[in-house]
XYZ file of N, CA, C and O in Angstrom:
748
model
N 29.539 -19.965 1.284
C 28.489 -19.418 1.892
C 27.471 -20.519 2.311
O 26.849 -21.162 1.269
N 27.155 -20.839 3.538
C 26.269 -21.887 3.884
C 24.790 -21.656 3.483
O 23.966 -22.546 3.508
N 24.475 -20.456 3.068
C 23.135 -20.116 2.629
C 23.032 -20.056 1.111
O 21.914 -19.626 0.566
N 24.057 -20.353 0.392
C 23.933 -20.329 -1.077
C 23.058 -21.512 -1.471
O 23.254 -22.689 -1.124
N 22.084 -21.249 -2.294
C 21.022 -22.163 -2.713
C 21.608 -23.035 -3.877
O 21.618 -22.708 -5.026
N 22.220 -24.136 -3.413
C 23.014 -24.997 -4.397
C 22.149 -26.081 -5.036
O 22.577 -26.586 -6.103
N 21.056 -26.434 -4.549
C 20.264 -27.400 -5.132
C 18.940 -26.837 -5.697
O 18.047 -26.380 -5.129
N 18.935 -26.752 -7.070
C 17.830 -26.302 -7.865
C 17.328 -24.937 -7.403
O 16.107 -24.645 -7.395
N 18.178 -24.073 -6.971
C 17.876 -22.713 -6.562
C 17.177 -22.652 -5.233
O 16.492 -21.631 -4.951
N 17.164 -23.850 -4.528
C 16.394 -23.895 -3.270
C 17.226 -24.342 -2.033
O 17.409 -23.683 -1.058
N 17.738 -25.553 -2.256
C 18.463 -26.228 -1.093
C 19.775 -25.628 -0.770
O 20.649 -25.362 -1.675
N 19.953 -25.433 0.529
C 21.241 -24.925 0.935
C 21.644 -25.619 2.264
O 20.876 -26.231 3.010
N 22.975 -25.703 2.623
C 23.497 -26.464 3.749
C 23.151 -25.814 5.005
O 22.759 -26.545 6.073
N 23.135 -24.599 5.246
C 22.828 -23.783 6.494
C 23.956 -23.979 7.509
O 25.069 -24.646 7.217
N 23.705 -23.501 8.661
C 24.828 -23.625 9.712
C 24.170 -24.459 10.800
O 23.064 -24.220 11.293
N 24.960 -25.476 11.233
C 24.600 -26.382 12.258
C 25.497 -27.547 12.373
O 26.488 -27.601 11.698
N 25.095 -28.485 13.134
C 26.013 -29.651 13.458
C 26.058 -30.740 12.346
O 26.887 -31.629 12.418
N 25.129 -30.697 11.409
C 25.013 -31.784 10.445
C 25.905 -31.601 9.161
O 25.890 -30.604 8.579
N 26.731 -32.597 8.945
C 27.708 -32.575 7.870
C 27.164 -33.250 6.575
O 26.460 -34.165 6.724
N 27.713 -32.708 5.396
C 27.312 -33.352 4.168
C 28.179 -34.645 3.994
O 27.700 -35.648 3.483
N 29.409 -34.613 4.419
C 30.314 -35.770 4.346
C 31.045 -35.929 5.606
O 31.322 -35.014 6.296
N 31.519 -37.241 5.741
C 32.378 -37.607 6.773
C 33.503 -38.495 6.151
O 33.080 -39.444 5.505
N 34.701 -38.073 6.292
C 35.873 -38.838 5.662
C 35.528 -38.909 4.125
O 35.694 -40.029 3.536
N 35.141 -37.858 3.535
C 34.972 -37.737 2.065
C 33.785 -38.729 1.577
O 33.680 -38.967 0.366
N 32.918 -39.214 2.483
C 31.785 -40.049 2.173
C 30.491 -39.269 2.559
O 30.383 -38.865 3.636
N 29.575 -39.139 1.670
C 28.351 -38.544 1.931
C 27.600 -39.155 3.132
O 27.589 -40.366 3.178
N 27.020 -38.301 3.961
C 26.273 -38.895 5.111
C 24.888 -39.349 4.618
O 24.434 -38.969 3.564
N 24.317 -40.268 5.365
C 23.050 -40.868 4.921
C 21.981 -39.724 4.837
O 21.252 -39.679 3.868
N 21.987 -38.830 5.780
C 20.987 -37.750 5.793
C 21.249 -36.785 4.528
O 20.226 -36.314 3.949
N 22.450 -36.619 4.221
C 22.693 -35.709 3.003
C 22.249 -36.392 1.736
O 21.619 -35.823 0.829
N 22.552 -37.709 1.621
C 22.096 -38.504 0.445
C 20.560 -38.438 0.407
O 20.075 -38.235 -0.812
N 19.788 -38.616 1.418
C 18.375 -38.630 1.346
C 17.845 -37.211 0.946
O 16.920 -37.062 0.266
N 18.446 -36.168 1.563
C 18.061 -34.782 1.256
C 18.196 -34.533 -0.172
O 17.375 -33.908 -0.889
N 19.402 -34.841 -0.728
C 19.697 -34.533 -2.113
C 18.804 -35.311 -3.135
O 18.266 -34.721 -4.010
N 18.550 -36.576 -2.729
C 17.604 -37.421 -3.551
C 16.249 -36.782 -3.654
O 15.507 -36.907 -4.676
N 15.728 -36.325 -2.479
C 14.452 -35.725 -2.386
C 14.290 -34.551 -3.355
O 13.389 -34.380 -4.099
N 15.418 -33.684 -3.364
C 15.414 -32.458 -4.256
C 15.506 -32.991 -5.737
O 14.782 -32.468 -6.626
N 16.291 -34.040 -6.025
C 16.416 -34.589 -7.391
C 15.010 -35.085 -7.840
O 14.704 -34.790 -9.007
N 14.352 -35.822 -6.977
C 13.040 -36.307 -7.449
C 12.129 -35.196 -7.812
O 11.383 -35.227 -8.877
N 12.098 -34.112 -7.020
C 11.202 -33.052 -7.128
C 11.479 -31.978 -8.298
O 10.612 -31.497 -8.985
N 12.833 -31.832 -8.521
C 13.242 -30.673 -9.284
C 14.088 -31.008 -10.531
O 14.318 -30.136 -11.315
N 14.511 -32.277 -10.725
C 15.377 -32.538 -11.789
C 14.656 -32.648 -13.139
O 15.248 -32.508 -14.104
N 13.403 -32.993 -13.087
C 12.593 -33.192 -14.344
C 12.812 -34.541 -14.850
O 12.305 -34.956 -15.928
N 13.613 -35.342 -14.168
C 13.886 -36.792 -14.798
C 12.921 -37.850 -14.318
O 12.874 -38.932 -14.761
N 12.055 -37.430 -13.364
C 10.960 -38.437 -12.853
C 9.659 -37.759 -12.990
O 9.222 -37.119 -12.101
N 8.939 -37.898 -14.083
C 7.633 -37.269 -14.369
C 6.655 -37.432 -13.243
O 5.796 -36.553 -13.053
N 6.633 -38.549 -12.541
C 5.641 -38.783 -11.423
C 5.853 -37.743 -10.307
O 4.912 -37.535 -9.539
N 6.972 -37.054 -10.244
C 7.230 -36.089 -9.258
C 7.189 -34.554 -9.718
O 7.486 -33.699 -9.024
N 6.727 -34.399 -11.019
C 6.785 -33.092 -11.540
C 5.989 -32.031 -10.692
O 6.414 -30.884 -10.588
N 4.961 -32.419 -10.024
C 4.209 -31.434 -9.249
C 4.470 -31.672 -7.761
O 3.785 -31.194 -6.893
N 5.597 -32.238 -7.416
C 5.979 -32.466 -5.944
C 6.904 -31.334 -5.584
O 7.574 -30.722 -6.513
N 7.024 -31.050 -4.353
C 7.919 -29.970 -3.843
C 8.447 -30.315 -2.422
O 7.854 -31.175 -1.735
N 9.493 -29.679 -2.099
C 10.120 -29.801 -0.766
C 9.734 -28.519 -0.078
O 9.822 -27.374 -0.551
N 9.167 -28.619 1.159
C 8.810 -27.441 1.932
C 9.976 -26.555 2.229
O 11.129 -26.943 2.280
N 9.703 -25.255 2.449
C 10.866 -24.318 2.565
C 11.675 -24.637 3.850
O 12.836 -24.422 3.742
N 11.102 -25.141 4.860
C 11.844 -25.452 6.091
C 12.840 -26.451 5.709
O 13.993 -26.355 6.291
N 12.636 -27.353 4.823
C 13.618 -28.390 4.490
C 14.545 -27.986 3.363
O 15.501 -28.665 2.928
N 14.467 -26.770 2.851
C 15.485 -26.308 1.956
C 16.835 -26.196 2.772
O 17.838 -26.352 2.139
N 16.692 -25.905 4.033
C 17.840 -25.851 4.903
C 18.251 -27.302 5.226
O 17.445 -27.970 5.971
N 19.291 -27.804 4.803
C 19.785 -29.204 5.107
C 19.846 -29.326 6.610
O 19.385 -30.569 7.102
N 20.141 -28.445 7.459
C 20.317 -28.672 8.894
C 18.920 -29.029 9.457
O 18.764 -29.918 10.299
N 17.836 -28.396 8.998
C 16.513 -28.692 9.473
C 16.056 -30.147 9.078
O 15.532 -30.914 9.873
N 16.369 -30.508 7.727
C 16.050 -31.821 7.316
C 16.832 -32.900 8.136
O 16.228 -33.944 8.626
N 18.122 -32.719 8.299
C 18.983 -33.648 8.954
C 18.500 -33.885 10.328
O 18.605 -34.917 10.877
N 18.219 -32.874 11.123
C 17.672 -33.024 12.451
C 16.400 -33.797 12.434
O 16.314 -34.816 13.287
N 15.420 -33.612 11.583
C 14.288 -34.366 11.463
C 14.643 -35.851 11.182
O 14.080 -36.686 11.766
N 15.506 -35.999 10.212
C 15.933 -37.331 9.754
C 16.494 -38.087 10.980
O 16.087 -39.261 11.221
N 17.381 -37.543 11.614
C 18.065 -38.293 12.793
C 17.034 -38.542 13.878
O 17.130 -39.706 14.453
N 16.147 -37.686 14.069
C 15.129 -37.896 15.126
C 14.136 -39.016 14.765
O 13.583 -39.636 15.678
N 13.962 -39.279 13.508
C 12.945 -40.289 13.058
C 13.560 -41.548 12.447
O 12.870 -42.536 12.215
N 14.917 -41.554 12.357
C 15.433 -42.713 11.716
C 15.426 -43.948 12.623
O 15.617 -43.899 13.806
N 15.212 -45.093 12.019
C 15.287 -46.377 12.650
C 15.805 -47.336 11.607
O 15.745 -47.075 10.400
N 16.184 -48.596 12.029
C 16.540 -49.550 11.010
C 15.730 -50.901 11.178
O 15.229 -51.161 12.313
N 15.595 -51.587 10.111
C 15.074 -52.851 10.073
C 16.126 -53.698 9.416
O 16.580 -53.414 8.287
N 16.504 -54.767 10.068
C 17.573 -55.713 9.405
C 17.271 -56.064 8.003
O 16.124 -56.551 7.747
N 18.170 -55.928 7.174
C 18.104 -56.375 5.741
C 17.292 -55.349 4.871
O 17.079 -55.707 3.624
N 16.888 -54.248 5.367
C 16.152 -53.288 4.614
C 16.901 -52.016 4.479
O 17.553 -51.476 5.366
N 16.723 -51.340 3.269
C 17.148 -49.992 3.101
C 16.107 -49.055 3.452
O 14.879 -49.388 3.151
N 16.384 -48.082 4.221
C 15.379 -47.129 4.715
C 15.288 -45.903 3.816
O 16.329 -45.531 3.227
N 14.083 -45.387 3.628
C 13.846 -44.313 2.718
C 12.853 -43.265 3.363
O 12.122 -43.596 4.210
N 12.900 -42.078 2.797
C 11.969 -41.008 3.203
C 10.793 -41.065 2.291
O 10.956 -41.090 1.042
N 9.600 -41.092 2.901
C 8.407 -41.297 2.048
C 7.406 -40.229 2.382
O 7.245 -39.862 3.524
N 6.672 -39.718 1.360
C 5.723 -38.592 1.587
C 4.304 -39.093 1.332
O 3.290 -38.274 1.526
N 4.099 -40.339 1.050
C 2.709 -40.772 0.695
C 2.019 -41.641 1.807
O 0.780 -41.645 1.800
N 2.698 -42.367 2.554
C 1.987 -43.179 3.541
C 1.188 -42.543 4.544
O 0.101 -42.992 4.906
N 1.559 -41.357 5.075
C 0.818 -40.735 6.086
C -0.309 -39.940 5.651
O -1.356 -39.729 6.306
N -0.096 -39.386 4.380
C -1.156 -38.595 3.674
C -1.251 -38.977 2.249
O -0.491 -38.599 1.366
N -2.155 -39.927 1.951
C -2.305 -40.476 0.471
C -2.469 -39.269 -0.396
O -3.214 -38.347 -0.165
N -1.718 -39.285 -1.499
C -1.891 -38.293 -2.561
C -1.003 -37.043 -2.150
O -1.053 -36.039 -2.968
N -0.299 -36.971 -1.080
C 0.447 -35.859 -0.715
C 1.524 -35.546 -1.738
O 2.097 -36.440 -2.369
N 1.812 -34.299 -2.048
C 2.728 -33.835 -2.975
C 3.877 -33.053 -2.498
O 4.757 -32.485 -3.113
N 3.955 -32.884 -1.011
C 4.920 -32.060 -0.433
C 5.712 -32.794 0.495
O 5.211 -33.448 1.465
N 7.029 -32.751 0.390
C 7.955 -33.366 1.319
C 8.096 -32.312 2.450
O 8.545 -31.210 2.377
N 7.636 -32.629 3.785
C 7.660 -31.766 4.856
C 7.575 -32.640 6.170
O 7.089 -33.798 6.094
N 7.975 -32.081 7.353
C 7.978 -32.868 8.513
C 6.612 -33.456 8.897
O 6.520 -34.618 9.452
N 5.525 -32.866 8.624
C 4.148 -33.343 8.982
C 3.728 -34.409 8.104
O 2.914 -35.223 8.520
N 4.157 -34.534 6.918
C 3.715 -35.494 5.926
C 4.582 -36.689 5.720
O 4.131 -37.652 5.071
N 5.879 -36.622 6.162
C 6.760 -37.599 5.823
C 7.088 -38.517 6.935
O 6.928 -38.245 8.138
N 7.561 -39.756 6.530
C 8.028 -40.754 7.528
C 9.216 -41.499 6.859
O 9.339 -41.471 5.659
N 9.904 -42.226 7.670
C 10.988 -43.048 7.286
C 10.362 -44.488 7.157
O 9.780 -44.959 8.151
N 10.620 -45.154 5.983
C 10.050 -46.474 5.784
C 11.063 -47.333 5.158
O 11.972 -46.940 4.425
N 10.899 -48.634 5.477
C 11.818 -49.607 4.647
C 11.410 -49.669 3.226
O 10.211 -49.481 2.856
N 12.274 -49.929 2.417
C 12.124 -49.956 0.951
C 10.954 -50.909 0.631
O 10.133 -50.576 -0.339
N 10.949 -52.086 1.195
C 9.850 -53.052 0.881
C 8.446 -52.402 1.025
O 7.564 -52.768 0.253
N 8.258 -51.597 2.032
C 6.970 -50.939 2.349
C 6.787 -49.812 1.402
O 5.650 -49.615 0.869
N 7.853 -48.988 1.159
C 7.746 -47.870 0.253
C 7.424 -48.296 -1.144
O 6.558 -47.597 -1.758
N 7.891 -49.490 -1.654
C 7.581 -49.785 -2.970
C 6.087 -50.266 -3.118
O 5.663 -50.542 -4.232
N 5.422 -50.567 -2.035
C 4.068 -51.030 -2.054
C 3.107 -50.071 -2.761
O 2.089 -50.462 -3.396
N 3.518 -48.731 -2.692
C 2.556 -47.734 -3.328
C 2.960 -47.383 -4.764
O 2.303 -46.753 -5.444
N 4.088 -48.014 -5.238
C 4.457 -47.808 -6.639
C 3.516 -48.497 -7.621
O 2.985 -49.541 -7.269
N 3.246 -47.806 -8.714
C 2.372 -48.366 -9.732
C 3.163 -48.431 -11.012
O 3.893 -47.470 -11.273
N 3.006 -49.522 -11.630
C 3.823 -49.716 -12.857
C 2.908 -49.699 -14.157
O 3.477 -49.632 -15.212
N 1.655 -49.614 -13.918
C 0.749 -49.608 -15.103
C 0.810 -48.225 -15.774
O 0.713 -47.205 -15.069
N 1.120 -48.109 -17.055
C 1.098 -46.805 -17.730
C -0.319 -46.289 -17.866
O -1.083 -47.091 -18.325
N -0.559 -45.091 -17.515
C -1.829 -44.460 -17.763
C -2.008 -44.284 -19.210
O -1.098 -43.812 -19.929
N -3.219 -44.607 -19.658
C -3.472 -44.468 -21.201
C -4.854 -44.055 -21.366
O -5.701 -43.975 -20.387
N -5.234 -43.763 -22.600
C -6.555 -43.241 -22.907
C -7.664 -44.233 -22.622
O -8.799 -43.763 -22.472
N -7.367 -45.404 -22.418
C -8.472 -46.415 -22.165
C -8.831 -46.546 -20.709
O -9.670 -47.334 -20.270
N -8.048 -45.756 -19.823
C -8.356 -45.593 -18.395
C -8.411 -47.030 -17.711
O -9.254 -47.403 -16.886
N -7.332 -47.862 -17.952
C -7.242 -49.114 -17.298
C -6.605 -48.800 -15.856
O -5.616 -48.158 -15.786
N -7.190 -49.348 -14.816
C -6.673 -49.024 -13.568
C -5.344 -49.758 -13.187
O -5.054 -50.725 -13.880
N -4.678 -49.282 -12.141
C -3.479 -49.932 -11.750
C -3.748 -51.405 -11.392
O -4.859 -51.705 -10.873
N -2.816 -52.330 -11.706
C -2.969 -53.722 -11.392
C -3.744 -54.490 -12.384
O -3.918 -55.716 -12.252
N -4.183 -53.871 -13.495
C -5.007 -54.472 -14.520
C -4.335 -54.253 -15.895
O -3.848 -53.196 -16.187
N -4.333 -55.281 -16.722
C -3.952 -55.134 -18.162
C -4.873 -55.941 -18.975
O -5.586 -56.845 -18.533
N -4.858 -55.584 -20.303
C -5.713 -56.307 -21.188
C -4.928 -57.412 -21.879
O -3.741 -57.164 -22.319
N -5.538 -58.624 -21.945
C -4.918 -59.712 -22.586
C -5.171 -59.636 -24.158
O -6.020 -58.879 -24.603
N -4.454 -60.540 -24.950
C -4.743 -60.601 -26.322
C -6.085 -61.076 -26.690
O -6.596 -60.807 -27.772
N -6.762 -61.747 -25.759
C -8.053 -62.253 -26.028
C -9.151 -61.318 -25.382
O -10.338 -61.787 -25.135
N -8.808 -60.082 -25.222
C -9.707 -58.967 -24.758
C -10.302 -59.373 -23.303
O -11.499 -59.097 -23.112
N -9.624 -60.016 -22.499
C -9.934 -60.195 -21.115
C -9.007 -59.379 -20.298
O -8.151 -58.605 -20.809
N -9.169 -59.373 -18.905
C -8.466 -58.475 -18.056
C -7.690 -59.300 -17.024
O -8.234 -60.073 -16.293
N -6.378 -59.071 -17.089
C -5.500 -59.749 -16.119
C -5.201 -58.887 -14.904
O -4.867 -57.717 -14.989
N -5.361 -59.436 -13.774
C -4.997 -58.811 -12.504
C -3.529 -59.228 -12.056
O -3.373 -60.435 -12.119
N -2.782 -58.404 -11.670
C -1.441 -58.711 -11.119
C -0.919 -57.685 -10.178
O -1.265 -56.573 -10.216
N -0.017 -58.178 -9.259
C 0.524 -57.257 -8.316
C 1.954 -57.656 -8.072
O 2.405 -58.732 -8.130
N 2.757 -56.613 -7.668
C 4.169 -56.801 -7.323
C 4.204 -57.185 -5.847
O 3.693 -56.517 -4.990
N 4.877 -58.266 -5.504
C 5.191 -58.804 -4.248
C 6.670 -58.932 -3.978
O 7.174 -59.815 -4.685
N 7.146 -58.045 -3.193
C 8.630 -58.128 -2.875
C 9.402 -58.105 -4.125
O 10.344 -58.787 -4.285
N 9.001 -57.236 -5.085
C 9.754 -56.997 -6.310
C 9.466 -58.010 -7.426
O 10.037 -57.901 -8.453
N 8.602 -58.958 -7.147
C 8.285 -59.978 -8.110
C 6.866 -59.953 -8.490
O 5.985 -59.737 -7.699
N 6.555 -60.100 -9.812
C 5.186 -59.905 -10.279
C 4.423 -61.254 -9.977
O 4.905 -62.346 -10.161
N 3.244 -61.042 -9.400
C 2.292 -62.167 -9.019
C 1.038 -62.071 -9.846
O 0.389 -61.014 -9.766
N 0.880 -63.040 -10.687
C -0.419 -62.992 -11.465
C -1.581 -63.452 -10.590
O -1.461 -64.386 -9.728
N -2.728 -62.684 -10.657
C -3.864 -62.931 -9.722
C -5.107 -63.472 -10.546
O -6.195 -63.592 -10.039
N -4.995 -63.752 -11.707
C -6.013 -64.364 -12.609
C -6.491 -63.493 -13.759
O -5.993 -62.293 -13.876
N -7.310 -64.100 -14.553
C -7.837 -63.273 -15.735
C -9.340 -63.280 -15.581
O -9.979 -64.236 -15.155
N -9.898 -62.138 -15.874
C -11.400 -61.887 -15.635
C -12.061 -61.270 -16.948
O -11.421 -60.709 -17.727
N -13.364 -61.257 -16.841
C -14.203 -60.873 -18.029
C -14.206 -59.272 -17.958
O -14.433 -58.763 -19.098
N -14.177 -58.666 -16.807
C -14.385 -57.272 -16.772
C -13.232 -56.541 -16.086
O -12.588 -57.117 -15.264
N -13.097 -55.334 -16.442
C -12.066 -54.491 -15.685
C -12.362 -54.474 -14.168
O -11.460 -54.569 -13.319
N -13.666 -54.304 -13.816
C -14.145 -54.166 -12.408
C -13.704 -55.383 -11.669
O -13.207 -55.342 -10.509
N -13.948 -56.631 -12.231
C -13.569 -57.895 -11.530
C -12.068 -57.940 -11.288
O -11.649 -58.263 -10.253
N -11.328 -57.678 -12.340
C -9.838 -57.724 -12.226
C -9.334 -56.709 -11.211
O -8.507 -57.023 -10.357
N -9.854 -55.547 -11.217
C -9.387 -54.427 -10.323
C -9.715 -54.801 -8.894
O -8.955 -54.685 -7.928
N -10.974 -55.374 -8.673
C -11.357 -55.745 -7.269
C -10.493 -56.795 -6.781
O -10.103 -56.718 -5.494
N -10.105 -57.774 -7.574
C -9.147 -58.841 -7.135
C -7.823 -58.189 -6.687
O -7.195 -58.571 -5.714
N -7.281 -57.438 -7.634
C -6.037 -56.632 -7.429
C -6.154 -55.825 -6.136
O -5.247 -55.898 -5.204
N -7.186 -55.044 -5.976
C -7.296 -54.197 -4.782
C -7.381 -54.974 -3.483
O -6.596 -54.653 -2.534
N -8.125 -55.996 -3.442
C -8.285 -56.929 -2.218
C -6.935 -57.486 -1.946
O -6.508 -57.659 -0.756
N -6.232 -58.058 -2.947
C -4.951 -58.633 -2.759
C -3.945 -57.658 -2.188
O -3.239 -57.890 -1.205
N -3.906 -56.393 -2.751
C -3.015 -55.396 -2.337
C -3.247 -54.997 -0.833
O -2.321 -54.772 -0.147
N -4.468 -54.810 -0.522
C -4.779 -54.448 0.885
C -4.371 -55.491 1.791
O -3.676 -55.215 2.777
N -4.561 -56.747 1.424
C -4.112 -57.858 2.409
C -2.552 -57.993 2.451
O -1.970 -58.111 3.542
N -1.934 -57.769 1.291
C -0.549 -57.717 1.259
C 0.124 -56.670 2.189
O 1.036 -56.853 2.915
N -0.406 -55.419 2.073
C 0.040 -54.297 2.949
C -0.208 -54.639 4.373
O 0.619 -54.299 5.238
N -1.316 -55.086 4.697
C -1.655 -55.404 6.180
C -0.655 -56.534 6.656
O -0.223 -56.481 7.821
N -0.375 -57.507 5.821
C 0.575 -58.519 6.167
C 1.970 -57.961 6.474
O 2.682 -58.308 7.368
N 2.465 -57.048 5.596
C 3.671 -56.353 5.772
C 3.732 -55.547 7.073
O 4.661 -55.595 7.839
N 2.561 -54.886 7.331
C 2.403 -54.112 8.641
C 2.667 -55.055 9.792
O 3.422 -54.679 10.774
N 2.054 -56.133 9.780
C 2.210 -57.165 10.947
C 3.626 -57.708 10.969
O 4.180 -57.893 12.044
N 4.115 -58.034 9.871
C 5.552 -58.541 9.763
C 6.565 -57.716 10.439
O 7.431 -58.035 11.180
N 6.380 -56.272 10.180
C 7.384 -55.233 10.692
C 6.842 -54.504 11.794
O 7.422 -53.592 12.199
N 5.733 -54.888 12.436
C 5.093 -54.108 13.540
C 6.094 -53.720 14.595
O 6.013 -52.622 15.167
N 7.010 -54.651 15.030
C 7.821 -54.334 16.165
C 8.900 -53.302 15.841
O 9.543 -52.770 16.741
N 9.102 -52.889 14.564
C 9.970 -51.904 14.117
C 9.404 -50.600 13.833
O 10.063 -49.522 13.867
N 8.140 -50.592 13.150
C 7.528 -49.416 12.637
C 7.097 -48.466 13.694
O 6.516 -48.790 14.766
N 7.159 -47.114 13.275
C 6.556 -46.107 14.159
C 5.059 -46.352 14.144
O 4.495 -46.772 13.123
N 4.404 -46.066 15.207
C 2.912 -46.263 15.256
C 2.150 -45.611 14.222
O 1.126 -46.178 13.709
N 2.471 -44.371 13.856
C 1.670 -43.711 12.774
C 1.788 -44.411 11.419
O 0.840 -44.473 10.713
N 2.898 -44.977 11.112
C 3.086 -45.688 9.861
C 2.398 -47.020 9.925
O 1.705 -47.351 9.064
N 2.467 -47.694 11.070
C 1.763 -48.986 11.236
C 0.244 -48.814 11.101
O -0.369 -49.459 10.369
N -0.282 -47.710 11.760
C -1.737 -47.462 11.591
C -2.107 -47.056 10.166
O -3.211 -47.557 9.688
N -1.298 -46.356 9.478
C -1.623 -45.926 8.143
C -1.722 -47.238 7.207
O -2.514 -47.191 6.362
N -0.743 -48.114 7.464
C -0.746 -49.368 6.622
C -2.026 -50.127 6.916
O -2.551 -50.733 6.025
N -2.427 -50.224 8.122
C -3.636 -51.025 8.510
C -4.889 -50.347 7.908
O -5.887 -51.029 7.541
N -4.858 -49.022 7.785
C -6.030 -48.275 7.239
C -6.029 -48.247 5.792
O -6.904 -47.713 5.161
């Protein structure tokens, strides 16, 4: 039954031209669709606990059509579906809010600082001498940005560095990126 909800009681294959597999290998759009459901509904990624997939995309055929229409490639980059770049803080995977981005750009929005009761912002950590270290991930490698007397100083250095890093990535990949993603990165 193509309408059997096989993914977390929601996702189903539907009827249409898009296949889950070709020659027993998952298609790129099926892998992306399944991973999107896993992030939202498996319970294995707490950052996605309050995220959801829109009802339109429960039907794999609808998602695959959108994916094919928006897919592009950048040499040397893995492409991913993202829900955050076009609408900051968005929690819903849907056609209006999502775009396809290279992994290097998608990981710009990741934060690795664990939230704790001392309310230390992203990009800042406390040193053993009770000072504040600013650091940022650049292409998967940690870059130290200095040590400061206050949280505010450290966070401002981190924020300014991160803004400039994102703008530089936008310029580097400008010839490949859809205009809406390029503009979102500049803003």
